[in-house]
mmCIF file of C-alpha atoms and ligand atoms in Angstrom:
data_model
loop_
_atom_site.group_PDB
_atom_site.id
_atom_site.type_symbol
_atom_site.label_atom_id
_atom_site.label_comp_id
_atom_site.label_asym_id
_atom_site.label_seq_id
_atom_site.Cartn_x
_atom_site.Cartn_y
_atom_site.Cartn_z
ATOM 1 C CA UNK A 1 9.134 -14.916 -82.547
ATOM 2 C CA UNK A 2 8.458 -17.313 -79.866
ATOM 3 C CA UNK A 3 7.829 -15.443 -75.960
ATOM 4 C CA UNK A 4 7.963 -17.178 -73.051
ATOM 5 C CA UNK A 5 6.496 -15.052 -70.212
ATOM 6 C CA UNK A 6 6.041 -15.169 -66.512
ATOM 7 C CA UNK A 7 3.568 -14.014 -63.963
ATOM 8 C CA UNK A 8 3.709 -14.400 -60.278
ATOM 9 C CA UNK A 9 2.824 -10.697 -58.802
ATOM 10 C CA UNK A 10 0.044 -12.053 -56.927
ATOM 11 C CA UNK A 11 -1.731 -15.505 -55.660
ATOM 12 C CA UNK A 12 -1.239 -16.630 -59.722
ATOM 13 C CA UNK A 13 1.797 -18.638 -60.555
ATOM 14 C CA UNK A 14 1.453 -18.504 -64.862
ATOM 15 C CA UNK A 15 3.878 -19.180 -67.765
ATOM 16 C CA UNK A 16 2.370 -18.718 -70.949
ATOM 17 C CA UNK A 17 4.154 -18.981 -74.414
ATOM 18 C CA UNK A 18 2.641 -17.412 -77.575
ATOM 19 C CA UNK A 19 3.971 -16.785 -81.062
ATOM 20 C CA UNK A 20 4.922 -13.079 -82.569
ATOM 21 C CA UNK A 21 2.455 -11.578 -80.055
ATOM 22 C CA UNK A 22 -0.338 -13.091 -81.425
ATOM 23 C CA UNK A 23 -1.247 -16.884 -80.712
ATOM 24 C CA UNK A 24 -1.441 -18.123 -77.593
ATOM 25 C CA UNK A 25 1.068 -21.762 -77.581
ATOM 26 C CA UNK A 26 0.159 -21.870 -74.072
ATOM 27 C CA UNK A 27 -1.133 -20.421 -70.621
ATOM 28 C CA UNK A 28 -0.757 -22.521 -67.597
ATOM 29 C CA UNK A 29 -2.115 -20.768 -64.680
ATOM 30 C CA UNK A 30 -1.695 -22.229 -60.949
ATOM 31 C CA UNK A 31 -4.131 -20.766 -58.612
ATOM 32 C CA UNK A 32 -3.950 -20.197 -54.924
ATOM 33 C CA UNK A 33 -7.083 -18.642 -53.961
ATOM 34 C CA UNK A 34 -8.341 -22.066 -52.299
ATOM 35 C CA UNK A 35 -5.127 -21.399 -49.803
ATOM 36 C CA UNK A 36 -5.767 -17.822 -49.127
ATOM 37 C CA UNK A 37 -9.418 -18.302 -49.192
ATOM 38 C CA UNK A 38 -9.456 -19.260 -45.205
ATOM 39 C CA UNK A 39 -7.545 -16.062 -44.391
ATOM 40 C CA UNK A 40 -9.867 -13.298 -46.025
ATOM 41 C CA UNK A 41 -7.536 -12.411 -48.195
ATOM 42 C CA UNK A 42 -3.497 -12.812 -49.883
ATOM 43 C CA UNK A 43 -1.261 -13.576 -47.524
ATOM 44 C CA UNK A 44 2.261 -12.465 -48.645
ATOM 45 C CA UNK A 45 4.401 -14.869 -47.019
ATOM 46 C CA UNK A 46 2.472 -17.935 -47.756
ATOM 47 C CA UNK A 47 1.683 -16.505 -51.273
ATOM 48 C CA UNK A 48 5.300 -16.977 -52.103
ATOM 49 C CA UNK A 49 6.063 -19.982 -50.893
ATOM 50 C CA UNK A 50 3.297 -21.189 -53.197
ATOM 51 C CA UNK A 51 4.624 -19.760 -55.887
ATOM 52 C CA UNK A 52 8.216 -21.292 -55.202
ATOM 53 C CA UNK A 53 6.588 -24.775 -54.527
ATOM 54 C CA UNK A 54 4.850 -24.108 -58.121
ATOM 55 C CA UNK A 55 6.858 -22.678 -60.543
ATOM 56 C CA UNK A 56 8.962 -25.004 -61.836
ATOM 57 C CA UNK A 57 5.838 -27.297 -62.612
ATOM 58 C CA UNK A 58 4.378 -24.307 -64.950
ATOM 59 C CA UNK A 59 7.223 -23.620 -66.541
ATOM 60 C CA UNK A 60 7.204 -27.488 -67.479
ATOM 61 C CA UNK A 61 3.660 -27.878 -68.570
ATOM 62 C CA UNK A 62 3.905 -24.515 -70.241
ATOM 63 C CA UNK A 63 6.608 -25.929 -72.427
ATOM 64 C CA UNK A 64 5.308 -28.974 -73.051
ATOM 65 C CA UNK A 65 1.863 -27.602 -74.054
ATOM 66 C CA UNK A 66 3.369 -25.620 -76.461
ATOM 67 C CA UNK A 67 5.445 -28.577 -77.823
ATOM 68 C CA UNK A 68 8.311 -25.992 -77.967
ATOM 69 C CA UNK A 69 11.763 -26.722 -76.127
ATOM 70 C CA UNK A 70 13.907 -23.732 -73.845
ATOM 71 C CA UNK A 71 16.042 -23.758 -77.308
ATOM 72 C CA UNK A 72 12.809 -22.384 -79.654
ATOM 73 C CA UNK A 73 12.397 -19.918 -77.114
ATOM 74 C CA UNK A 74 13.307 -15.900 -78.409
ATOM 75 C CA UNK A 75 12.686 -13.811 -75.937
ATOM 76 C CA UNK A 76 11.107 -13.987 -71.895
ATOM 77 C CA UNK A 77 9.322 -11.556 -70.476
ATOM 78 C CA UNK A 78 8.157 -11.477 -66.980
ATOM 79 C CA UNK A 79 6.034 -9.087 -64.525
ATOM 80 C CA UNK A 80 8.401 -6.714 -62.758
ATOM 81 C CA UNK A 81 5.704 -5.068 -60.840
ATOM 82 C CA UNK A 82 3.850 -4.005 -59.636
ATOM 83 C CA UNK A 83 2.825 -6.517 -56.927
ATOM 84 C CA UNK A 84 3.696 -8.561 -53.689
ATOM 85 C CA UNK A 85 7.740 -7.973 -53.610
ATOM 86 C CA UNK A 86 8.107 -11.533 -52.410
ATOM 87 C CA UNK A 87 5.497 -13.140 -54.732
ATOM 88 C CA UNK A 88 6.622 -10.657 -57.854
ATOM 89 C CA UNK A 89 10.605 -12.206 -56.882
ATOM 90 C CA UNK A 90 9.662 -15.971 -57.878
ATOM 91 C CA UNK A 91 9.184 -14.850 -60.914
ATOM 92 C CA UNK A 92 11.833 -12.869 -61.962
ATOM 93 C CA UNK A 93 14.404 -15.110 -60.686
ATOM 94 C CA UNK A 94 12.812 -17.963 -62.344
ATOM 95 C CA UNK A 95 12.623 -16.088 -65.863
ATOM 96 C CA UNK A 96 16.425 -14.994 -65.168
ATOM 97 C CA UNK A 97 17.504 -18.163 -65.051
ATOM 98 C CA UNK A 98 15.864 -19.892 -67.577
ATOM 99 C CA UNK A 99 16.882 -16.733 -69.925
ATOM 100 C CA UNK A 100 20.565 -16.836 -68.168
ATOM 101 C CA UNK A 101 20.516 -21.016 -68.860
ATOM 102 C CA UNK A 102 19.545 -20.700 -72.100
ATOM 103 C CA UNK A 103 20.717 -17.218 -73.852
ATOM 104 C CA UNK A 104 17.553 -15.846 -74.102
ATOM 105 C CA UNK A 105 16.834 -12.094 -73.926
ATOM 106 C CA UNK A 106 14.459 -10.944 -71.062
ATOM 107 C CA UNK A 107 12.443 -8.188 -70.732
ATOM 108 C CA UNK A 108 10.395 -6.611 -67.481
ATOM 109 C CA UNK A 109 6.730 -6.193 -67.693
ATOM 110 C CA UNK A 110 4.548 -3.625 -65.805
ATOM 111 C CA UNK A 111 1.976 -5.628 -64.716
ATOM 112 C CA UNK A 112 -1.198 -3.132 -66.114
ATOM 113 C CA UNK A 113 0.036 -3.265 -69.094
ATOM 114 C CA UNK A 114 0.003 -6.957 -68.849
ATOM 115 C CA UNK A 115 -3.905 -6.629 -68.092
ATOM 116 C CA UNK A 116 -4.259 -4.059 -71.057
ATOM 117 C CA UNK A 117 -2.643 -6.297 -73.297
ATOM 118 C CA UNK A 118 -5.176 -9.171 -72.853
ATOM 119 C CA UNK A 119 -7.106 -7.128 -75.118
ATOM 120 C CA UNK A 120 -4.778 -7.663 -77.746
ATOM 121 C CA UNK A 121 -5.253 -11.114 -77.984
ATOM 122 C CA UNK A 122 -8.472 -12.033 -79.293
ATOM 123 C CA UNK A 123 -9.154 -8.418 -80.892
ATOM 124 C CA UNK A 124 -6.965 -5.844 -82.452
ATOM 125 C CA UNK A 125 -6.186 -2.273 -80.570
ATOM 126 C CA UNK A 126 -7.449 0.801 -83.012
ATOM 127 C CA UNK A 127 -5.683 3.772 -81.273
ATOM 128 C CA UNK A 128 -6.372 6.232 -80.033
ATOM 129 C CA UNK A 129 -8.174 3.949 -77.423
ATOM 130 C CA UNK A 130 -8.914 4.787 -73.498
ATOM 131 C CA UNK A 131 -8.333 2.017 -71.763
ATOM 132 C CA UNK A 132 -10.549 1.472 -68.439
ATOM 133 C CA UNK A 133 -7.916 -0.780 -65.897
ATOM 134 C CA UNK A 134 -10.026 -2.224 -62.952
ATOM 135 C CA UNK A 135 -8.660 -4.495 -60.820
ATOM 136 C CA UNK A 136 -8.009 -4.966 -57.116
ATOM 137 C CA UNK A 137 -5.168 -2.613 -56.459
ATOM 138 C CA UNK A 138 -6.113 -0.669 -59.516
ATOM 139 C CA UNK A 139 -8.628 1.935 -60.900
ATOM 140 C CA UNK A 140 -7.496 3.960 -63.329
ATOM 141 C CA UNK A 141 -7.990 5.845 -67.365
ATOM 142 C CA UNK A 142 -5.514 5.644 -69.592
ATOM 143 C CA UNK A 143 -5.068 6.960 -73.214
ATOM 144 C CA UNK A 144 -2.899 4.794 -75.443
ATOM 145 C CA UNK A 145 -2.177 7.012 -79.186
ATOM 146 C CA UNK A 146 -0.463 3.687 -80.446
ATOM 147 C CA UNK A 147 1.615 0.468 -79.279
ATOM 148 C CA UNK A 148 3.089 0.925 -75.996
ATOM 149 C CA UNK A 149 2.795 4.130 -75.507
ATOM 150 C CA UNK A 150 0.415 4.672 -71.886
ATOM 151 C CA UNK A 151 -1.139 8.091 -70.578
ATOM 152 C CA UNK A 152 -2.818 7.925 -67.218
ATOM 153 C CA UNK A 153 -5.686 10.648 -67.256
ATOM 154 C CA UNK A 154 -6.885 9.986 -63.909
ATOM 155 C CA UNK A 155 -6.947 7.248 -61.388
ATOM 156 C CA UNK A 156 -8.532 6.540 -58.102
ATOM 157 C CA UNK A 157 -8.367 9.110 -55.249
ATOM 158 C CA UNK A 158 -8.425 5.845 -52.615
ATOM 159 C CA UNK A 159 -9.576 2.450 -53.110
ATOM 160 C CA UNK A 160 -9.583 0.682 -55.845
ATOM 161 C CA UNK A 161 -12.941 -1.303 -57.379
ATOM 162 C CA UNK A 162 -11.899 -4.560 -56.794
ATOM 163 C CA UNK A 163 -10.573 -3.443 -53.356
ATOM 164 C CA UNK A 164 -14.232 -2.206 -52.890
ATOM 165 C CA UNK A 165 -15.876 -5.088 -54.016
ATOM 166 C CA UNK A 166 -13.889 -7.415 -51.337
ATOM 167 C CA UNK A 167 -14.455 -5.176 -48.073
ATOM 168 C CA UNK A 168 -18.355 -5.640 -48.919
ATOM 169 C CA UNK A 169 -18.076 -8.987 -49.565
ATOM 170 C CA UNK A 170 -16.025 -9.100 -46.452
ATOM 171 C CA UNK A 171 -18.259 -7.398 -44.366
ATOM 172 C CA UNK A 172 -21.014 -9.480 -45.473
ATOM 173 C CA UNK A 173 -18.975 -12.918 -44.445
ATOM 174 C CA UNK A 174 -19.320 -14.329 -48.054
ATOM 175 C CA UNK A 175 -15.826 -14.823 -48.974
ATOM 176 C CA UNK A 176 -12.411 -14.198 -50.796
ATOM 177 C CA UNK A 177 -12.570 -12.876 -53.102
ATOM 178 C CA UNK A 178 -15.782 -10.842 -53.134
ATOM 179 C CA UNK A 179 -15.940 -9.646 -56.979
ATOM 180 C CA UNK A 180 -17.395 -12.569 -58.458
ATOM 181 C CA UNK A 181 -19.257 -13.394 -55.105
ATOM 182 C CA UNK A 182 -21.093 -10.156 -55.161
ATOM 183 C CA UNK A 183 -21.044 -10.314 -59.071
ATOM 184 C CA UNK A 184 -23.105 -13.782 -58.778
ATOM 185 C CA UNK A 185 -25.544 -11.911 -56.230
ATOM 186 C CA UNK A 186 -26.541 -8.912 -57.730
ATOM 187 C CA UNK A 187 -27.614 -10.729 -60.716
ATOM 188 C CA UNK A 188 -30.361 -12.553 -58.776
ATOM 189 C CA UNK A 189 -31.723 -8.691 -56.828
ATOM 190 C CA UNK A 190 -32.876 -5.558 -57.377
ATOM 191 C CA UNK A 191 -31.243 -1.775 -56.969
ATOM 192 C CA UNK A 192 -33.529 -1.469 -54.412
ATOM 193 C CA UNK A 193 -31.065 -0.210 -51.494
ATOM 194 C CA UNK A 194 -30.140 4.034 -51.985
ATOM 195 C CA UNK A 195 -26.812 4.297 -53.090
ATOM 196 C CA UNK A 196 -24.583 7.826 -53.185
ATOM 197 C CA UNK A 197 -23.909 9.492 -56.852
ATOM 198 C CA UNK A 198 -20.004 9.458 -56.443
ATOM 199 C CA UNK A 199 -18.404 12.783 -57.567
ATOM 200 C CA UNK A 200 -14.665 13.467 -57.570
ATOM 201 C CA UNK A 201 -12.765 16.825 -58.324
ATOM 202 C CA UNK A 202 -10.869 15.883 -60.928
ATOM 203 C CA UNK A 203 -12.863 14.831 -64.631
ATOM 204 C CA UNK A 204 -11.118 11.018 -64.696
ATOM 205 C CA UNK A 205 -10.258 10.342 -61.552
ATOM 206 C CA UNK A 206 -12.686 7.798 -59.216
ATOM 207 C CA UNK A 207 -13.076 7.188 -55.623
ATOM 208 C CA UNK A 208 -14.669 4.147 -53.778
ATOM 209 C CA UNK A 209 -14.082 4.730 -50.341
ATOM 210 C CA UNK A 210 -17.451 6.846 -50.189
ATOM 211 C CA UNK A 211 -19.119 4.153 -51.410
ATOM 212 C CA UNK A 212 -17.683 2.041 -49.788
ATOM 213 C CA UNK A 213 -18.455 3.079 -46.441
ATOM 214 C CA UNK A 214 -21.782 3.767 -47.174
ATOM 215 C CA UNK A 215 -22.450 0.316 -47.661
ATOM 216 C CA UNK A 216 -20.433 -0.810 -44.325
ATOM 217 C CA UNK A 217 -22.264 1.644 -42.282
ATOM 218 C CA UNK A 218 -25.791 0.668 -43.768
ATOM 219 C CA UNK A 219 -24.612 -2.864 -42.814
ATOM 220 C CA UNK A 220 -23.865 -2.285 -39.491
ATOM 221 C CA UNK A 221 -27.002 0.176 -38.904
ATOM 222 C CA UNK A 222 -29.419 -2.960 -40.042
ATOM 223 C CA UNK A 223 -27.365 -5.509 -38.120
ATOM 224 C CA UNK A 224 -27.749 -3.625 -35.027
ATOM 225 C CA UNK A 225 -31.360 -2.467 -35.411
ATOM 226 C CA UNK A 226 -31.778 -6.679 -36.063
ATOM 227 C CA UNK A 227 -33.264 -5.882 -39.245
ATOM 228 C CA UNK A 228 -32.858 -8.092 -42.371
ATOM 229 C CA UNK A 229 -30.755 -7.733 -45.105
ATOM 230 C CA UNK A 230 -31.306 -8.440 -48.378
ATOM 231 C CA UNK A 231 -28.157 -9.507 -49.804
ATOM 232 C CA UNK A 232 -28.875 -10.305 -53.461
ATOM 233 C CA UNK A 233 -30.530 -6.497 -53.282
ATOM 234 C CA UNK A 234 -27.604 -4.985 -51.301
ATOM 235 C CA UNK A 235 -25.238 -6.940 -53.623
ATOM 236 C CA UNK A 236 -26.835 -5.376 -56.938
ATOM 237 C CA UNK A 237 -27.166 -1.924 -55.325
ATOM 238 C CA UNK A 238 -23.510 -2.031 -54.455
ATOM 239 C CA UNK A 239 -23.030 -3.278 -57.864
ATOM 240 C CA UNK A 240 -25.175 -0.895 -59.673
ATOM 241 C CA UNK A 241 -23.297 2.165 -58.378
ATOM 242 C CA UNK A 242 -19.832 0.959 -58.569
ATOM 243 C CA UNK A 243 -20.224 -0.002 -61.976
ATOM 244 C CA UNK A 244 -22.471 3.161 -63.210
ATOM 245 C CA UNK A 245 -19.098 5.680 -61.864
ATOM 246 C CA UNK A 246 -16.894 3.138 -64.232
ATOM 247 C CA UNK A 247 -19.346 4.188 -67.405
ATOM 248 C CA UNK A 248 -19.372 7.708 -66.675
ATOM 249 C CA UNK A 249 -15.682 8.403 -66.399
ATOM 250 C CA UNK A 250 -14.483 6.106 -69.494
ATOM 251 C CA UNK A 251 -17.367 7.883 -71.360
ATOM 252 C CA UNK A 252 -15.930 11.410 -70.722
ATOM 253 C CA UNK A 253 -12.649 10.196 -71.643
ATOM 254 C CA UNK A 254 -13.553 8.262 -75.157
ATOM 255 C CA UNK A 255 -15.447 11.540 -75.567
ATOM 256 C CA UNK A 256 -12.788 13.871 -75.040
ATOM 257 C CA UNK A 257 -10.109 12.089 -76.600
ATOM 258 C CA UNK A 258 -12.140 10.921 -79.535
ATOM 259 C CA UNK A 259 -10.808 7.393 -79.205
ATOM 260 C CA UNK A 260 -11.786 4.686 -82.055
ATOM 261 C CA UNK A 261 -11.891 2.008 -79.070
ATOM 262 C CA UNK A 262 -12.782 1.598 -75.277
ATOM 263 C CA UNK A 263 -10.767 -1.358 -73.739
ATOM 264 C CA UNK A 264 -11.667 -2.820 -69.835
ATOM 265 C CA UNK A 265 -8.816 -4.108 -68.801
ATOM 266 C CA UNK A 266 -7.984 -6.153 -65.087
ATOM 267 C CA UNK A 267 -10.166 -8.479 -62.443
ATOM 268 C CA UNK A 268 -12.989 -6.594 -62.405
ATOM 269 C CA UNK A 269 -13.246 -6.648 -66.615
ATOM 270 C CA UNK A 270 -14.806 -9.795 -65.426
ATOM 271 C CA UNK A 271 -17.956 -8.636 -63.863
ATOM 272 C CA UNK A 272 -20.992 -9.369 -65.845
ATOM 273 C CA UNK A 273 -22.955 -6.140 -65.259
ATOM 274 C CA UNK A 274 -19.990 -4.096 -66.625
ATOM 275 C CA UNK A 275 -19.386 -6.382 -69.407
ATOM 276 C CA UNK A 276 -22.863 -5.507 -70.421
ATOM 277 C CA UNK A 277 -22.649 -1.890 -69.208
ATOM 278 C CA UNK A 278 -19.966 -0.726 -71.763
ATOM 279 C CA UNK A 279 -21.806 -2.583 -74.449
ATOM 280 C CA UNK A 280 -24.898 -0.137 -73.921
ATOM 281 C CA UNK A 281 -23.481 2.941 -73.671
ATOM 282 C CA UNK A 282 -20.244 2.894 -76.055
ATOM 283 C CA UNK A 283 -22.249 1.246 -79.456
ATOM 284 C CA UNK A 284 -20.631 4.151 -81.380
ATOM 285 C CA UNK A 285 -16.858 2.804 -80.543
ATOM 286 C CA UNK A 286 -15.474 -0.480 -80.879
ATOM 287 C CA UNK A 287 -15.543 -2.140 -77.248
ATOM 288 C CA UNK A 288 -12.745 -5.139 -76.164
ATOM 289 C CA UNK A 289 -13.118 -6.990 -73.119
ATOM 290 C CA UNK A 290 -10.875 -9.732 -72.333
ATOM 291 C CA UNK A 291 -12.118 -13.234 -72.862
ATOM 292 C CA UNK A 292 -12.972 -14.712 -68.746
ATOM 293 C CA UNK A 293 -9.644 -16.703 -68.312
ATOM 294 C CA UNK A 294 -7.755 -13.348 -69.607
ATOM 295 C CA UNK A 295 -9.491 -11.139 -66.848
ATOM 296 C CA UNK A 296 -7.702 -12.161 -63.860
ATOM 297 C CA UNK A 297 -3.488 -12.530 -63.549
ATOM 298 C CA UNK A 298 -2.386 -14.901 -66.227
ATOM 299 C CA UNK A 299 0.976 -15.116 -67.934
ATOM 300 C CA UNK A 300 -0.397 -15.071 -71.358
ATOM 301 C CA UNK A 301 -1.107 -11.050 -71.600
ATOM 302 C CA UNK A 302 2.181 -10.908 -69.954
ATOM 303 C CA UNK A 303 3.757 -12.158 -73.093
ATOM 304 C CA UNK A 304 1.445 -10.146 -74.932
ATOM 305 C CA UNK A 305 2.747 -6.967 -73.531
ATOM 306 C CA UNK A 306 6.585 -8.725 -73.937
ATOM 307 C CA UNK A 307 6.798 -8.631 -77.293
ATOM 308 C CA UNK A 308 4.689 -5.204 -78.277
ATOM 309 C CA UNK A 309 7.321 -3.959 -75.472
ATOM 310 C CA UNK A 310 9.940 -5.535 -77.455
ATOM 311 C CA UNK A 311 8.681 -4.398 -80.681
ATOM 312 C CA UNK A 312 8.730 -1.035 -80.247
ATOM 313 C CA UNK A 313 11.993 0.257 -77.810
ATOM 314 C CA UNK A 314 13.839 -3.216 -79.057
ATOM 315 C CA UNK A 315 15.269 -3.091 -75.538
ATOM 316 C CA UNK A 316 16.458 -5.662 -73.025
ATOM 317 C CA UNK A 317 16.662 -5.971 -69.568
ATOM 318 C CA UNK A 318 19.976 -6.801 -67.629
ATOM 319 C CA UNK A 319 20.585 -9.809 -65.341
ATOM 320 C CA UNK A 320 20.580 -7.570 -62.192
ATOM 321 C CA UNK A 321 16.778 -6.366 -63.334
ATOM 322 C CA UNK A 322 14.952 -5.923 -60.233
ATOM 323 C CA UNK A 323 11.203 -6.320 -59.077
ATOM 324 C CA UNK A 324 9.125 -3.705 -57.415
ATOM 325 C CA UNK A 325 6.236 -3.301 -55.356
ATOM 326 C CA UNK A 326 5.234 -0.426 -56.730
ATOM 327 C CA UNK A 327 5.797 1.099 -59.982
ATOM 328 C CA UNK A 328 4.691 3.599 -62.545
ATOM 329 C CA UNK A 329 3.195 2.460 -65.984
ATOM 330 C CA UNK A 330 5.799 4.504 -68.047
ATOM 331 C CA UNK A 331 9.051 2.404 -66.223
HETATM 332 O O1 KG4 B 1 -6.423 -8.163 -61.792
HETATM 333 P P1 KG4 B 1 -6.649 -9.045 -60.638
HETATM 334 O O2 KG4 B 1 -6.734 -10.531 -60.863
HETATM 335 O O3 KG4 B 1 -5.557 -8.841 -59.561
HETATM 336 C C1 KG4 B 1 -4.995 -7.579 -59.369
HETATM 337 O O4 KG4 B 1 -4.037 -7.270 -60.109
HETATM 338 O O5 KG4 B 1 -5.535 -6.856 -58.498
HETATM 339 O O6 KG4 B 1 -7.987 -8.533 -59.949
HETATM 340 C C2 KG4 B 1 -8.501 -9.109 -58.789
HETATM 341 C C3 KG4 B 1 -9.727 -8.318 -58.402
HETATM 342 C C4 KG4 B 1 -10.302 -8.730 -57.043
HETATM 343 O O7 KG4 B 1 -10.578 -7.562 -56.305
HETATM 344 C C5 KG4 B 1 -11.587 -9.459 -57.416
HETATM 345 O O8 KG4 B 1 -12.586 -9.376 -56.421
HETATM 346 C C6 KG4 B 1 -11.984 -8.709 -58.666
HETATM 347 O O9 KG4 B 1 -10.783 -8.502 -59.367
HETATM 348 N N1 KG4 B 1 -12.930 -9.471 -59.501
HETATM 349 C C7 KG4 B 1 -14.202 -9.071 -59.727
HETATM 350 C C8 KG4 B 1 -14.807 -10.084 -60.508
HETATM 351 N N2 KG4 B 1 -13.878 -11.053 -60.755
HETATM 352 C C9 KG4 B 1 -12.734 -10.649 -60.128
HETATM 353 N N3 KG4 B 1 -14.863 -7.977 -59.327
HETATM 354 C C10 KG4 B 1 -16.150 -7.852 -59.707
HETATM 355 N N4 KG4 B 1 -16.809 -8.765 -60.451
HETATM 356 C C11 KG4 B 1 -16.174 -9.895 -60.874
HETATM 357 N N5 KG4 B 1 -16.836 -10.795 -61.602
HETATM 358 ZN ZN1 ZN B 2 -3.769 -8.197 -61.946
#
């Protein structure tokens, strides 16, 4: 089964085609981060105009990479949220159309189990796993007992990681966006700035906002007292405690729930000093992180999560499907 799949919830325009879930034909991805970059951030409204200005280019060189025509093409899947409304609506009217043109089934993809499907392509999910989603608008646990099947056990109480990681970065002037800019730091200081132990009420749920703001005010309270800062220390400080809550709570979990596998899954699966992280302190489970280029929003784990989708409720979407801003994993 050949899957053509689409991603454009974000600053990422990506088409991607593998074969029966497995082998990736190709994964064109069309970054805009060096046109946000000036504004500190996405900004909707230019974000998709980029995407319209792009899209039909990807879809070309996806094709052509694969050395596949529209005709070999079985089934298209495409993000249907959660996202940028605009941004996600590229997308989905592109896939319609090309699945309309053509006579192609077409299937909706949540976007987080796009990310939790990257780990599907370069290792095999054992279930039951726990699955640790970090990204920027994302922070949750979720149990997976076999293909397709997602149960959030806890989630952030306010921001999310990634979300974290930016405002510090952002506070700090070094950037958009801060992940890998902080990431890059903290691997050249020490933890030698006091950090809060975050606690939340519930067993899997997180919360970054403490931290957060802890951070912000300490910047603040040195930049007005004109003392220095370190920011290689501050950076792996930051780091240190953002990434130590992320251990804790998927260890609980894989605990708990006995799982055969921890996943990381999103952005922030990225970050070097988690990467290492989970391999320390989960050596008695099997561990997947995505491959780098897999990490951030690609269409490739898009059409990863297409055809397990696919393969399991053998369901299609109708030519009226919608996109959403927000949306629950289970839709
Ligand atoms: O999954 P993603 O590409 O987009 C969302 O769906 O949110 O994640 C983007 C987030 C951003 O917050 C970015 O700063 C963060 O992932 N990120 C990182 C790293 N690389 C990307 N955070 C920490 N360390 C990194 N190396
Ligand atoms: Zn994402």
């Amino acid at each position: 089964m050949i899957v053509l799949a689409v991603e454009s919830s974000c600053d990422e325009t990506s088409v991607s085609i593998n074969k029966d879930g497995k082998v990736i034909l190709s994964n064109i991805v069309l970054s805009q981060i060096d046109t946000h970059a000036s504004f500190g951030g996405v900004v909707p409204e230019i974000a998709s105009r980029e995407h319209v200005k792009g899209i039909s280019v990807v879809f070309e060189q996806a094709l052509n990479q694969a050395g596949i025509t529209a005709q070999d093409v079985d089934l298209v899947a495409v993000t249907k949220g959660p996202g940028l409304i605009g941004s996600l609506l590229v997308g989905i009217n592109a896939a319609k159309a090309f699945a309309f043109a053509h006579n192609i089934p077409i299937v909706g993809v949540h976007h987080i189990a796009g990310h939790i499907y990257a780990n599907q392509i370069e290792s095999e999910m054992k279930f039951p796993l726990i699955a640790l989603v970090v990204s920027g608008g994302h922070t949750e646990l979720i149990l997976m007992k076999e293909h397709y099947d997602f149960e959030k056990l806890g989630e952030t109480q306010d921001d999310a990681v990634g979300e974290a990681y930016d405002k510090v970065a952002r506070v700090l002037g070094l950037g958009y966006p801060g992940g890998p800019i902080i990431d890059k730091l903290a691997a050249e200081g020490e933890a030698t700035y006091p950090m809060p132990h975050i606690k939340t009420e519930q067993l899997y749920d997180f919360s970054y906002s403490g931290l957060k703001s802890h951070v912000i005010n300490m910047i603040n309270r040195l930049r007005m007292k004109k003392e220095p800062i370190n920011e290689k220390n501050l950076a792996t400080s930051f780091q240190h405690a953002a990434v130590r809550h992320l251990i804790e709570k998927s260890r609980q979990a894989v605990d708990d729930y006995q799982a055969k596998m921890l996943i990381v899954a999103g952005g922030v699966a990225a970050n070097k000093h988690l990467r290492s992280e989970v391999e320390t302190h989960f050596k008695d489970v099997e561990v997947s992180v995505p491959p780098f280029k897999y990490c951030t929003d690609n269409a490739a784990m898009m059409g990863i999560a297409g055809y397990y989708y696919y393969q399991r409720f053998k369901k299609i979407d109708a030519m009226d499907m919608n996109g959403y801003s927000r949306l629950n994993l289970s839709e």
